[in-house]
Coordinates of C-alpha atoms and ligand atoms in Angstrom, one line a residue:
M282 CA -13.9 -8.9 -3.4
E283 CA -12.0 -12.2 -5.1
L284 CA -9.1 -10.6 -7.3
L285 CA -8.7 -7.8 -4.2
E286 CA -8.8 -11.1 -1.4
K287 CA -6.0 -12.1 -3.8
L288 CA -4.4 -8.9 -3.4
C289 CA -3.9 -8.4 0.0
K290 CA -3.2 -11.9 0.6
A291 CA 0.0 -11.6 -1.8
G292 CA 3.0 -10.9 0.1
G293 CA 5.1 -7.4 -1.3
V294 CA 7.3 -6.3 1.6
S295 CA 9.1 -3.4 -0.8
G296 CA 11.7 -4.7 -3.1
F297 CA 10.2 -8.1 -3.2
E298 CA 6.9 -7.2 -5.0
E299 CA 7.5 -10.1 -7.5
E300 CA 3.6 -11.5 -6.5
V301 CA 1.4 -8.9 -6.1
R302 CA 3.5 -7.8 -10.0
D303 CA 2.2 -11.0 -11.1
I304 CA -1.8 -10.4 -10.5
L305 CA -1.2 -6.6 -12.0
I306 CA 1.0 -8.3 -15.0
E307 CA -2.0 -10.8 -15.7
E308 CA -5.1 -8.5 -15.0
F309 CA -3.8 -5.6 -16.9
K310 CA -2.6 -8.6 -20.3
K311 CA -7.0 -9.2 -19.7
A312 CA -7.4 -5.7 -19.5
K313 CA -6.0 -5.9 -23.0
C314 CA -3.3 -2.7 -21.7
E315 CA 0.2 -3.0 -23.4
V316 CA 1.9 -4.1 -20.2
S317 CA 5.8 -3.5 -19.6
V318 CA 7.9 -4.6 -16.3
D319 CA 11.4 -1.9 -16.2
K320 CA 13.7 -1.9 -14.3
I321 CA 13.3 -0.8 -10.8
G322 CA 10.5 -3.8 -11.2
N323 CA 7.5 -0.8 -12.1
V324 CA 4.3 -2.6 -13.9
I325 CA 3.6 0.3 -16.5
A326 CA 0.0 -0.3 -18.0
K327 CA -0.6 1.7 -21.1
K328 CA -3.7 2.3 -23.1
G329 CA -5.1 4.3 -25.9
R330 CA -3.2 6.9 -28.1
G331 CA -3.3 10.4 -28.3
K332 CA -1.4 14.1 -27.6
R333 CA -2.5 13.8 -23.8
R334 CA -0.3 11.7 -21.0
I335 CA -1.6 10.8 -17.9
M336 CA -0.4 9.0 -15.4
L337 CA -1.8 6.8 -12.9
A338 CA -0.2 5.2 -10.0
A339 CA -1.1 2.8 -6.7
H340 CA 2.1 1.6 -4.9
M341 CA 2.4 -2.9 -5.1
D342 CA 4.6 -2.6 -1.4
E343 CA 3.4 -2.5 1.5
V344 CA 5.0 -2.2 4.9
G345 CA 6.9 -5.8 6.7
L346 CA 10.0 -6.8 7.8
L347 CA 12.9 -8.8 6.7
V348 CA 15.6 -11.0 8.1
K349 CA 18.8 -9.9 9.4
H350 CA 20.2 -12.6 11.4
I351 CA 19.8 -16.3 12.7
N352 CA 21.1 -17.4 15.8
K353 CA 22.9 -20.6 17.1
E354 CA 19.6 -21.3 19.2
G355 CA 17.6 -21.4 15.5
Y356 CA 15.9 -18.0 16.6
V357 CA 15.5 -15.3 13.6
S358 CA 16.0 -11.2 14.6
F359 CA 15.2 -8.7 11.4
V360 CA 14.7 -5.5 10.7
K361 CA 11.2 -2.9 9.7
I362 CA 10.7 -2.5 6.2
G363 CA 8.6 0.8 6.2
G364 CA 7.4 3.3 8.9
I365 CA 5.3 0.5 11.3
D366 CA 5.3 0.9 14.9
D367 CA 6.9 -1.5 17.6
R368 CA 4.1 -2.2 19.2
V369 CA 1.9 -3.7 16.6
I370 CA 4.8 -6.4 16.4
V371 CA 4.7 -8.1 19.0
N372 CA 3.4 -12.0 19.0
Q373 CA 2.3 -11.6 15.8
V374 CA 2.0 -14.5 13.1
V375 CA 4.5 -13.9 9.9
K376 CA 5.2 -15.3 7.1
I377 CA 8.8 -15.6 6.3
R378 CA 8.8 -15.3 2.0
S379 CA 11.4 -17.6 1.4
K380 CA 11.4 -18.7 -2.3
Y381 CA 15.3 -20.0 -2.6
H382 CA 14.1 -22.9 0.2
L383 CA 11.9 -25.9 -1.0
K384 CA 9.5 -25.2 2.0
G385 CA 8.9 -21.8 0.1
I386 CA 6.5 -19.7 3.2
V387 CA 7.7 -20.3 6.3
T388 CA 5.5 -19.6 9.4
G389 CA 7.0 -17.5 12.2
V390 CA 5.3 -16.2 15.1
V391 CA 6.9 -13.1 16.7
G392 CA 8.2 -13.7 20.4
M393 CA 8.2 -12.3 23.7
K394 CA 8.3 -12.8 27.6
P395 CA 5.5 -13.9 28.7
P396 CA 3.9 -11.5 31.0
H397 CA 4.1 -14.5 34.4
L398 CA 7.8 -14.1 33.6
Q399 CA 8.4 -10.1 33.5
K400 CA 9.8 -8.0 36.0
K401 CA 7.6 -4.8 37.2
K402 CA 10.1 -2.3 35.2
D403 CA 8.9 -4.1 32.0
E404 CA 5.9 -3.4 32.3
K405 CA 6.3 0.3 31.8
E406 CA 8.8 0.4 28.9
P407 CA 7.4 -0.9 25.6
L408 CA 9.1 -3.6 23.7
K409 CA 11.7 -2.4 21.0
Y410 CA 11.9 -4.7 18.1
E411 CA 15.4 -5.0 18.7
D412 CA 14.5 -7.4 21.2
M413 CA 12.0 -9.5 19.1
F414 CA 12.9 -12.6 17.5
I415 CA 10.6 -15.0 15.2
D416 CA 10.4 -18.2 16.3
I417 CA 10.3 -20.5 13.1
G418 CA 10.4 -23.7 15.3
A419 CA 13.8 -24.9 14.4
K420 CA 15.7 -26.6 17.2
N421 CA 19.1 -24.6 16.0
K422 CA 20.7 -22.4 14.0
K423 CA 21.9 -25.2 11.1
E424 CA 18.1 -26.3 10.7
A425 CA 16.3 -22.0 10.6
E426 CA 19.0 -22.8 7.8
K427 CA 17.3 -24.5 5.8
L428 CA 14.1 -23.2 6.4
V429 CA 15.2 -19.0 6.1
S430 CA 17.9 -16.9 4.3
I431 CA 19.3 -13.3 6.1
G432 CA 17.4 -11.4 3.5
D433 CA 13.7 -12.9 3.3
P434 CA 10.9 -10.5 2.9
I435 CA 8.5 -11.1 6.3
T436 CA 4.9 -10.5 5.5
F437 CA 2.1 -10.5 8.0
M438 CA -0.4 -13.0 8.4
P439 CA -2.1 -12.7 5.4
S440 CA -6.2 -11.9 5.8
F441 CA -8.9 -11.2 4.5
E442 CA -13.1 -10.9 5.7
V443 CA -15.9 -8.6 5.4
M444 CA -17.0 -8.2 8.7
N445 CA -20.3 -6.7 8.4
K446 CA -22.2 -5.6 5.3
D447 CA -20.2 -3.8 3.6
M448 CA -16.8 -3.3 6.3
V449 CA -13.6 -5.4 5.0
C450 CA -10.3 -6.2 6.9
G451 CA -7.3 -7.5 6.1
K452 CA -3.5 -7.6 5.5
A453 CA -2.0 -5.3 3.2
L454 CA -5.5 -2.4 2.7
D455 CA -1.9 -0.5 1.8
N456 CA -2.0 -0.3 -1.0
R457 CA -3.7 -3.4 -2.7
L458 CA -6.3 -0.8 -2.5
G459 CA -5.0 1.1 -5.1
C460 CA -4.0 -1.5 -7.1
Y461 CA -7.2 -3.0 -7.6
A462 CA -8.7 0.1 -7.8
L463 CA -6.0 0.4 -11.0
I464 CA -7.3 -2.4 -12.9
K465 CA -10.8 -2.3 -12.4
I466 CA -10.1 1.4 -13.8
M467 CA -7.9 -0.3 -16.8
Q468 CA -10.6 -2.8 -17.9
N469 CA -13.2 0.1 -17.8
L470 CA -11.4 3.0 -19.7
P471 CA -13.5 4.6 -22.2
K472 CA -11.7 5.1 -25.9
L473 CA -9.9 8.3 -25.1
D474 CA -7.7 11.0 -27.5
A475 CA -4.9 10.6 -24.8
E476 CA -3.0 7.7 -23.9
V477 CA -3.7 6.1 -19.7
Y478 CA -1.1 4.9 -18.3
A479 CA -1.7 2.9 -14.9
V480 CA 1.2 2.0 -12.9
G481 CA 2.0 0.0 -10.1
T482 CA 4.8 0.8 -8.0
T483 CA 7.6 -0.8 -6.4
Q484 CA 9.0 0.4 -2.8
E485 CA 6.4 3.2 -1.9
E486 CA 7.2 2.8 1.8
V487 CA 10.9 3.3 1.8
G488 CA 10.9 6.1 -0.4
L489 CA 8.1 6.5 -3.9
K490 CA 11.4 5.2 -5.6
G491 CA 9.2 3.0 -8.3
A492 CA 7.5 6.5 -8.8
R493 CA 10.6 8.5 -9.5
V494 CA 11.4 6.3 -12.4
A495 CA 7.8 5.6 -14.5
A496 CA 7.1 9.6 -13.7
Y497 CA 10.2 10.1 -15.7
S498 CA 10.1 7.6 -18.1
I499 CA 6.4 8.4 -19.2
N500 CA 6.6 12.4 -18.9
P501 CA 2.8 12.8 -18.7
D502 CA 1.0 16.1 -18.7
Y503 CA -1.5 15.0 -15.5
S504 CA -0.7 12.4 -12.7
I505 CA -3.3 10.9 -10.2
A506 CA -1.9 8.8 -7.6
I507 CA -4.5 6.2 -5.5
D508 CA -3.9 5.5 -2.1
I509 CA -4.7 5.4 1.4
T510 CA -5.1 7.9 4.3
M511 CA -5.7 8.0 7.6
A512 CA -9.5 7.8 9.4
G513 CA -10.4 9.1 12.3
D514 CA -13.1 7.7 13.1
T515 CA -12.2 5.9 15.8
P516 CA -11.7 5.7 19.8
H517 CA -9.1 9.0 20.7
I518 CA -8.6 10.3 17.5
K519 CA -9.5 14.2 17.5
E520 CA -11.4 15.3 14.5
T521 CA -8.5 18.1 14.5
E522 CA -6.0 15.2 13.5
S523 CA -8.5 13.3 11.2
N524 CA -12.3 13.8 10.1
L525 CA -12.3 11.4 7.8
K526 CA -14.7 8.7 7.9
L527 CA -15.4 5.2 6.9
G528 CA -18.2 5.4 4.1
K529 CA -18.1 9.5 3.8
G530 CA -16.0 8.7 0.3
P531 CA -13.1 8.5 -1.0
S532 CA -10.9 11.8 -0.2
I533 CA -9.2 14.2 -2.5
T534 CA -5.4 15.1 -0.8
I535 CA -5.0 19.6 0.0
L536 CA -1.6 18.4 0.4
E537 CA 0.9 16.4 2.7
A538 CA 2.9 15.6 5.7
S539 CA 1.8 20.4 5.7
G540 CA 3.3 20.6 2.6
R541 CA 6.9 18.4 2.9
G542 CA 4.4 15.5 0.3
V543 CA 2.0 16.8 -3.0
V544 CA 0.2 20.0 -2.7
T545 CA -1.4 19.0 -4.9
H546 CA -2.2 21.4 -8.5
P547 CA -5.1 23.5 -8.2
E548 CA -5.8 22.8 -11.9
V549 CA -6.4 18.5 -11.0
K550 CA -7.9 19.8 -7.6
E551 CA -10.7 21.5 -9.5
V552 CA -10.9 19.1 -11.8
L553 CA -12.0 16.3 -9.1
V554 CA -13.8 18.1 -7.2
R555 CA -15.4 19.0 -10.4
T556 CA -15.6 15.9 -11.5
A557 CA -17.4 14.9 -7.8
T558 CA -20.2 17.0 -8.0
K559 CA -21.2 16.8 -11.1
N560 CA -21.5 13.2 -10.9
N561 CA -22.9 13.0 -7.6
I562 CA -20.3 10.9 -5.8
P563 CA -19.2 11.5 -2.5
Y564 CA -16.0 13.0 -1.2
Q565 CA -14.0 14.1 1.6
M566 CA -11.0 17.1 1.8
D567 CA -8.2 15.6 2.7
V568 CA -5.4 18.0 4.5
L569 CA -2.1 15.2 6.6
E570 CA 0.5 16.5 8.8
G571 CA 1.8 13.6 8.6
G572 CA 2.1 11.0 5.5
M573 CA 3.4 11.0 1.8
T574 CA 1.8 9.5 -1.4
D575 CA 3.5 9.1 -4.5
A576 CA 2.5 12.2 -6.2
A577 CA 4.5 13.9 -3.4
I578 CA 7.3 12.6 -5.6
I579 CA 5.8 12.7 -9.5
Y580 CA 4.8 16.1 -9.3
M581 CA 8.7 17.2 -8.7
S582 CA 10.0 14.5 -11.6
R583 CA 10.3 16.3 -14.8
E584 CA 9.7 20.2 -15.2
G585 CA 6.9 20.0 -12.9
I586 CA 3.7 17.4 -13.2
P587 CA 0.3 18.1 -12.2
S588 CA -0.9 15.6 -9.8
G589 CA -3.5 15.3 -6.9
V590 CA -4.2 12.4 -4.5
V591 CA -7.4 10.2 -4.7
S592 CA -7.4 7.8 -1.6
I593 CA -9.1 5.3 0.2
P594 CA -10.0 6.0 4.2
M595 CA -8.3 3.4 6.0
R596 CA -8.7 2.0 9.6
Y597 CA -4.9 1.1 11.9
T598 CA -2.8 2.2 8.9
H599 CA 0.7 0.1 8.8
G600 CA -0.6 -2.5 11.1
P601 CA -0.9 -6.3 10.4
V602 CA -4.4 -5.5 9.6
G603 CA -6.2 -2.5 8.6
V604 CA -9.9 -2.0 8.2
F605 CA -12.0 0.1 5.0
H606 CA -15.8 0.5 3.7
R607 CA -16.3 -1.0 0.1
R608 CA -17.9 2.0 -1.1
D609 CA -15.2 4.5 -0.8
L610 CA -13.2 1.9 -2.7
E611 CA -15.6 2.0 -5.8
N612 CA -16.2 5.6 -5.4
A613 CA -12.6 6.0 -6.1
I614 CA -12.6 4.2 -8.6
K615 CA -15.4 6.5 -9.9
L616 CA -13.9 9.5 -9.1
V617 CA -10.4 8.1 -11.3
S618 CA -12.0 7.7 -14.3
K619 CA -14.6 10.3 -14.3
T620 CA -11.5 12.1 -13.4
I621 CA -9.9 10.8 -16.7
K622 CA -12.3 11.6 -19.3
S623 CA -12.1 15.5 -18.0
L624 CA -8.3 15.7 -18.0
C625 CA -7.8 14.7 -21.6
Ligands
ZN740 ZN1 0.1 3.7 1.2

């Protein structure tokens, strides 16, 4: 779990994935892959030789915030990067990753008016992110500017902890679980008559951008995205909204965003299901009404690339901290590894 903890605690707001990329580069090299970084910032690890090209993709970026303005009292306002519910931002501890300053990472608290000072009508209206600010403990603008700059990326407080047995919580599980899976798959890849590419993609959360570029340059015969998906096993989620449960296996996506995202290629779906069944790997079927993965752009690249998605169910997606089951991650790794063999 040490490697996963390191990945989760690293900062990687969309477009600022350096920390995560560095870990992937190091691990892919240790796994004896040929490693390169393209112009948009994707890290591409390659193993094997052969006619077939198989591309795996997991995005390195996470949702977060970015410094927009510093006022004369030294408070920081921000924009959201990726789809975050405003209600989970307030009163969080955040880390402003200000690499151009000696301080490096600056701690801030997302401030709000305390309940004692609120008016009755304030309670009814949910606070919007535009009305929040980050308190970095600076006494004025001049002092704040010594610590942070406009454009600095901001992550939620790094966290990672085993809760009960195989249940684990942490920051940025979306999609460091996928990054971890890529590393493990490449480490244990047997000799195959194919070229296998594992891509840590950039800027998925803001428009699947890195995957688009990588799919073009690699031009694979098949592709599988590894990501997280929304579990439905917490209070107030109807089983018709999500029936996925933690610990019941990774999910095989049928389609995303009611068909606006990937529509999994029938051959890839068939191979995934057959591989899971043959190897006794538990799995769940996922039909998503909202949300997309890198596969949504890869499958429309070039002349069309047969693609699928294997996801790890998680709770509280796009919040400061999520929960997942360790066995689902292990089984996702197993399923993708075995499927690569079937696709060769
Ligand atoms: Zn994701």
